[in-house]
Coordinates of C-alpha atoms in Angstrom, one line a residue:
M1 CA -29.4 21.7 223.2
T2 CA -27.6 24.4 225.1
G3 CA -25.0 21.9 226.2
D4 CA -24.3 20.9 222.6
M5 CA -23.8 24.5 221.5
T6 CA -21.4 25.1 224.4
Q7 CA -19.5 22.0 223.6
T8 CA -19.3 23.0 219.9
S9 CA -18.1 26.5 220.7
T10 CA -15.5 25.1 223.1
T11 CA -14.3 22.6 220.5
Q12 CA -14.0 25.4 217.9
R13 CA -12.1 27.6 220.3
D14 CA -9.8 24.7 221.1
Q15 CA -9.2 24.1 217.4
R16 CA -8.4 27.9 216.9
V17 CA -5.9 27.8 219.8
D18 CA -4.3 24.6 218.5
S19 CA -4.1 26.3 215.0
Q20 CA -2.5 29.4 216.5
R21 CA 0.0 27.3 218.4
A22 CA 0.9 25.3 215.3
D23 CA 1.4 28.6 213.4
Q24 CA 3.6 30.0 216.2
F25 CA 5.6 26.8 216.3
L26 CA 6.1 26.9 212.5
L27 CA 7.2 30.5 212.7
L28 CA 9.6 29.9 215.5
S29 CA 11.0 26.8 213.7
G30 CA 11.5 28.9 210.5
I31 CA 13.3 31.6 212.5
V32 CA 15.6 29.1 214.1
V33 CA 16.3 27.3 210.8
L34 CA 17.0 30.7 209.0
L35 CA 19.3 31.9 211.8
V36 CA 21.3 28.6 211.8
L37 CA 21.6 28.8 208.0
Y38 CA 22.7 32.4 208.3
I39 CA 25.5 31.6 210.8
W40 CA 26.5 28.5 208.7
V41 CA 26.7 30.4 205.4
F42 CA 28.6 33.4 206.9
W43 CA 30.7 31.4 209.4
D44 CA 34.0 32.2 207.6
F45 CA 33.2 35.9 207.6
F46 CA 32.4 35.9 211.3
F47 CA 35.4 33.8 212.1
R48 CA 37.7 36.2 210.3
Q49 CA 36.1 39.1 212.1
V50 CA 36.9 37.6 215.5
E51 CA 40.4 36.6 214.3
F52 CA 41.1 40.2 213.2
A53 CA 39.7 41.6 216.5
V54 CA 41.8 39.2 218.6
K55 CA 45.1 39.5 216.7
Q56 CA 44.9 43.2 216.1
Q57 CA 43.1 44.2 219.3
A58 CA 44.3 47.8 219.4
D59 CA 42.9 48.5 216.0
W60 CA 39.8 46.2 215.7
G61 CA 39.0 44.9 219.2
H62 CA 36.0 47.2 219.3
T63 CA 34.3 45.2 216.6
L64 CA 33.5 42.5 219.2
V65 CA 31.5 45.0 221.3
I66 CA 29.6 46.7 218.4
P67 CA 26.9 43.9 218.2
L68 CA 26.2 44.4 221.9
I69 CA 25.9 48.2 221.5
A70 CA 23.6 47.7 218.5
G71 CA 21.6 45.2 220.5
Y72 CA 21.3 47.8 223.3
F73 CA 19.9 50.3 220.8
V74 CA 17.3 47.7 219.9
Y75 CA 16.6 47.2 223.6
L76 CA 16.0 50.9 224.1
A77 CA 13.5 51.0 221.2
R78 CA 11.7 47.7 222.1
D79 CA 8.5 49.3 223.3
K80 CA 8.2 51.3 220.1
I81 CA 9.1 48.3 217.9
L82 CA 6.5 46.1 219.6
A83 CA 3.8 48.9 220.0
Q84 CA 2.0 47.5 216.9
P85 CA 2.0 44.0 215.4
L86 CA 4.9 43.3 213.1
R87 CA 4.2 42.0 209.6
R88 CA 6.5 40.1 207.3
A89 CA 7.9 41.8 204.2
W90 CA 8.7 39.2 201.6
L91 CA 11.2 41.6 200.0
G92 CA 13.4 40.5 202.8
L93 CA 13.7 37.0 201.3
L94 CA 15.0 38.5 198.1
L95 CA 17.5 40.6 200.0
I96 CA 18.7 37.4 201.8
I97 CA 19.1 35.6 198.5
A98 CA 20.9 38.6 196.9
G99 CA 23.2 39.0 200.0
V100 CA 24.1 35.3 199.9
L101 CA 24.7 35.3 196.2
W102 CA 26.9 38.4 196.5
Y103 CA 28.9 36.8 199.3
G104 CA 29.3 33.6 197.3
L105 CA 30.5 35.6 194.3
C106 CA 33.0 37.4 196.4
T107 CA 34.1 34.1 198.1
F108 CA 34.3 31.8 195.1
T109 CA 35.6 34.0 192.3
G110 CA 38.2 32.9 189.9
D111 CA 41.4 34.7 189.0
S112 CA 39.7 37.0 186.5
L113 CA 37.5 38.5 189.3
S114 CA 40.0 38.2 192.1
W115 CA 39.4 41.9 193.0
L116 CA 36.0 40.8 194.3
R117 CA 37.7 38.5 196.9
H118 CA 37.7 41.3 199.5
H119 CA 36.6 41.2 203.2
N120 CA 34.6 44.4 203.0
L121 CA 32.8 43.4 199.8
M122 CA 31.9 40.1 201.5
G123 CA 30.7 42.1 204.5
F124 CA 28.4 44.0 202.2
G125 CA 26.7 40.6 201.4
V126 CA 26.4 39.8 205.1
G127 CA 24.9 43.3 205.7
V128 CA 22.3 42.9 202.9
S129 CA 21.4 39.5 204.2
T130 CA 21.0 40.8 207.7
L131 CA 18.8 43.6 206.4
G132 CA 16.8 40.9 204.6
L133 CA 16.3 38.9 207.8
V134 CA 15.1 42.0 209.6
L135 CA 12.7 42.8 206.8
L136 CA 11.4 39.3 206.6
F137 CA 10.7 38.9 210.3
C138 CA 9.9 42.5 211.3
G139 CA 8.7 44.1 208.1
Y140 CA 8.8 47.8 207.3
R141 CA 7.2 48.9 210.6
G142 CA 10.1 47.3 212.5
L143 CA 12.6 48.7 210.2
I144 CA 11.5 52.2 211.1
W145 CA 13.2 51.7 214.5
L146 CA 15.8 49.1 213.5
W147 CA 17.6 51.0 210.6
F148 CA 20.0 52.8 212.9
P149 CA 21.2 49.7 214.9
L150 CA 21.6 47.9 211.6
L151 CA 23.6 50.7 210.0
F152 CA 25.7 51.1 213.1
L153 CA 26.4 47.3 213.1
F154 CA 27.2 47.3 209.4
V155 CA 29.5 50.4 209.4
F156 CA 31.4 49.9 212.7
G157 CA 31.0 46.1 213.2
Q158 CA 33.5 45.0 210.6
T159 CA 37.2 45.6 210.1
I160 CA 38.2 47.8 207.3
S161 CA 40.9 46.3 205.1
D162 CA 44.3 48.0 204.8
R163 CA 43.7 48.8 201.2
F164 CA 40.5 50.8 201.9
L165 CA 42.0 52.3 205.1
S166 CA 45.1 53.5 203.3
I167 CA 43.0 55.2 200.6
I168 CA 41.0 57.1 203.2
T169 CA 43.9 57.9 205.6
F170 CA 46.2 59.2 202.9
R171 CA 43.6 61.6 201.6
M172 CA 42.9 62.7 205.2
Q173 CA 46.7 63.3 205.7
D174 CA 46.8 65.4 202.6
I175 CA 43.9 67.5 203.7
A176 CA 45.5 67.9 207.2
A177 CA 48.9 68.8 205.6
R178 CA 47.2 71.5 203.4
G179 CA 45.5 72.9 206.5
A180 CA 48.7 73.1 208.5

């Protein structure tokens, strides 16, 4: 009788391990699928970012290094991020959808909304989707440590269009002229 109980508990333990492995496989498969879809949907944006960085290297070459720096910030906080188990936040899925829809609106607008066809507005959609991915996989607990690398990546990791740049720099020149 003792042998039957031991065999039953071993079988149950094996079933639990198999179930955990299946869950981990599904989670990793979902992560891979979402990341591939993320790159596929925003490929045009990423391609243009690299193109700007290569063609205008003196102005925008740093945008190729910014993801590495943001990744280093994550690396520095890895122990704090992984100190407690991360839980999914399903709000992240809504942010992913909202970011993709915004990006699509900016990309495929007609002539009446041509002002939306702007690289930085498209970048906002990419940023919202990135935030959604982080929330979906890491939850709010992970976001406590990841908000700064995400903000750093979003602000400094994309080129600023000449239109926005001229608005900012002309005002700064006016302020500097008044101060001189």
